[in-house]
Amino acid sequence: VRNAPVVFKYGEFLRISNLKIDQGGIIIIPTLTLKPYFNGTDRLAVRVQRIQLHASMEPSVKAVPAQIDQEQIMTQVMDVLIKGVYSALDAKLKAAKIPLKAQDVVALRYDKAAWTLHAQVSSRIMREFGPAGLIGDLHLTGFSFSDSGLALKLQTN
């Protein structure tokens, strides 16, 4: 469903659904179960624990691939997620009149061999919310999530 949420809490995991991937004319709707974890100061990671696929195709598709490539689907899903996060974050930064781009705030990288999305958060964004020189740089030191959102733990050096 267009404009509907994509990421949901699922126990101690996150679940991704509501994405459609076109793989050679076959429409794939993946449901991913993800395990987010803290990976060090200013670093988060999200590992894919499970993937379920629902595939359909139109009668006009003549050539059916012999096998659906899960690696390629995962790469496409992560590309969609990364672009979506950057787009939403850019919109929020612009609305708040913060002169940064999404890539200045968080660097996202997908490791397809490990099926893990890595996020490196920059402390630059925190400078926008406090008086200059009042405290040192803030760094991400932990996180948790609930049905209503994501809570970040921040501290100075």
XYZ file of C-alpha atoms in Angstrom:
157
model
C 0.000 0.000 0.000
C 1.551 3.282 -1.125
C 2.578 5.652 1.722
C 1.831 3.001 4.376
C 4.485 2.158 7.009
C 7.210 -0.264 5.968
C 8.944 -1.082 9.290
C 7.088 -2.551 12.288
C 8.069 -3.804 15.747
C 7.844 -7.591 15.960
C 8.769 -8.710 19.495
C 12.472 -8.017 19.908
C 12.824 -7.810 16.140
C 11.741 -5.434 13.402
C 9.686 -6.551 10.456
C 9.746 -5.018 6.993
C 6.834 -5.454 4.636
C 4.833 -3.367 2.183
C 7.617 -3.270 -0.433
C 7.375 -4.514 -4.007
C 10.470 -5.524 -5.956
C 10.388 -6.150 -9.717
C 12.787 -8.917 -10.708
C 12.557 -9.434 -14.442
C 8.801 -8.897 -14.606
C 8.085 -10.995 -11.527
C 6.759 -8.914 -8.652
C 8.280 -10.007 -5.351
C 6.796 -8.913 -2.025
C 9.394 -9.697 0.637
C 8.748 -9.832 4.371
C 11.977 -9.490 6.336
C 12.601 -10.124 10.003
C 15.473 -7.954 11.235
C 17.572 -7.885 14.389
C 18.872 -4.375 15.156
C 21.859 -4.121 17.498
C 24.289 -1.563 18.829
C 27.666 -1.999 17.161
C 29.826 0.536 19.057
C 29.807 4.269 19.651
C 27.797 6.003 16.921
C 27.228 2.711 15.098
C 24.117 0.597 14.640
C 23.620 -2.536 12.600
C 20.527 -4.350 11.380
C 20.931 -8.004 10.444
C 18.410 -9.876 8.334
C 17.299 -12.910 10.335
C 14.661 -14.257 7.962
C 13.223 -13.550 4.537
C 9.845 -14.701 3.227
C 8.896 -14.072 -0.388
C 5.584 -13.889 -2.184
C 5.987 -13.780 -5.957
C 3.478 -13.099 -8.720
C 3.674 -12.282 -12.395
C 1.494 -10.944 -15.129
C 0.471 -13.256 -18.000
C 2.456 -10.985 -20.345
C 5.767 -12.166 -18.818
C 7.168 -14.651 -21.329
C 10.474 -15.706 -19.786
C 10.431 -16.926 -16.212
C 13.788 -16.964 -14.434
C 14.850 -20.438 -13.298
C 15.453 -19.214 -9.762
C 14.661 -16.118 -7.746
C 17.934 -14.576 -6.578
C 17.574 -13.771 -2.850
C 20.884 -11.852 -2.808
C 19.646 -9.549 -5.551
C 16.269 -9.098 -3.841
C 17.991 -8.224 -0.558
C 20.202 -5.683 -2.311
C 17.142 -4.110 -3.968
C 15.242 -4.001 -0.657
C 18.167 -2.362 1.123
C 18.594 0.155 -1.720
C 14.914 1.107 -1.344
C 15.285 1.406 2.437
C 18.467 3.476 2.264
C 16.981 5.852 -0.313
C 13.781 6.119 1.754
C 15.673 6.910 4.967
C 17.807 9.524 3.220
C 14.796 11.108 1.528
C 12.743 11.297 4.752
C 15.708 12.613 6.739
C 16.497 15.249 4.092
C 12.863 16.423 4.269
C 13.013 16.643 8.092
C 16.305 18.537 8.025
C 14.979 20.969 5.433
C 11.737 21.522 7.402
C 13.765 22.208 10.566
C 16.061 24.549 8.567
C 19.129 22.557 9.569
C 21.874 23.067 6.960
C 22.868 19.409 6.727
C 22.103 16.600 4.300
C 21.025 13.129 5.383
C 24.431 11.688 4.457
C 26.022 14.241 6.849
C 23.917 12.823 9.687
C 24.055 9.076 9.023
C 26.042 6.944 6.597
C 24.197 3.773 5.592
C 25.941 0.811 3.993
C 24.606 -2.650 3.181
C 26.975 -5.618 3.516
C 25.368 -8.158 1.211
C 27.685 -11.007 2.255
C 26.536 -10.685 5.891
C 22.976 -9.489 5.080
C 23.574 -6.575 7.445
C 22.784 -2.877 7.121
C 25.345 -0.696 8.917
C 24.649 2.841 10.106
C 27.356 5.275 11.217
C 25.740 8.242 12.988
C 27.520 11.612 12.984
C 27.556 13.822 16.060
C 27.201 16.866 13.760
C 23.413 16.831 14.014
C 23.496 17.182 17.811
C 25.370 20.479 17.507
C 22.261 21.951 15.942
C 20.214 21.446 19.120
C 22.451 22.857 21.836
C 24.331 26.100 22.479
C 27.828 26.012 20.969
C 30.529 25.106 23.462
C 28.112 24.281 26.310
C 28.914 20.559 26.271
C 31.192 18.315 24.241
C 30.111 16.366 21.209
C 27.223 13.991 21.836
C 27.593 10.398 20.704
C 25.139 7.548 20.271
C 25.822 4.966 22.985
C 22.710 2.807 22.842
C 19.146 2.473 21.610
C 15.875 0.667 22.131
C 12.612 0.534 20.236
C 8.980 0.095 21.083
C 5.627 0.114 19.300
C 5.687 3.914 19.237
C 9.236 4.621 18.114
C 12.974 4.495 18.596
C 14.727 5.796 21.724
C 18.377 6.811 21.451
C 20.862 7.013 24.313
C 23.340 9.860 23.878
C 26.311 11.000 25.954
C 29.350 13.246 25.701
C 32.918 11.984 25.493
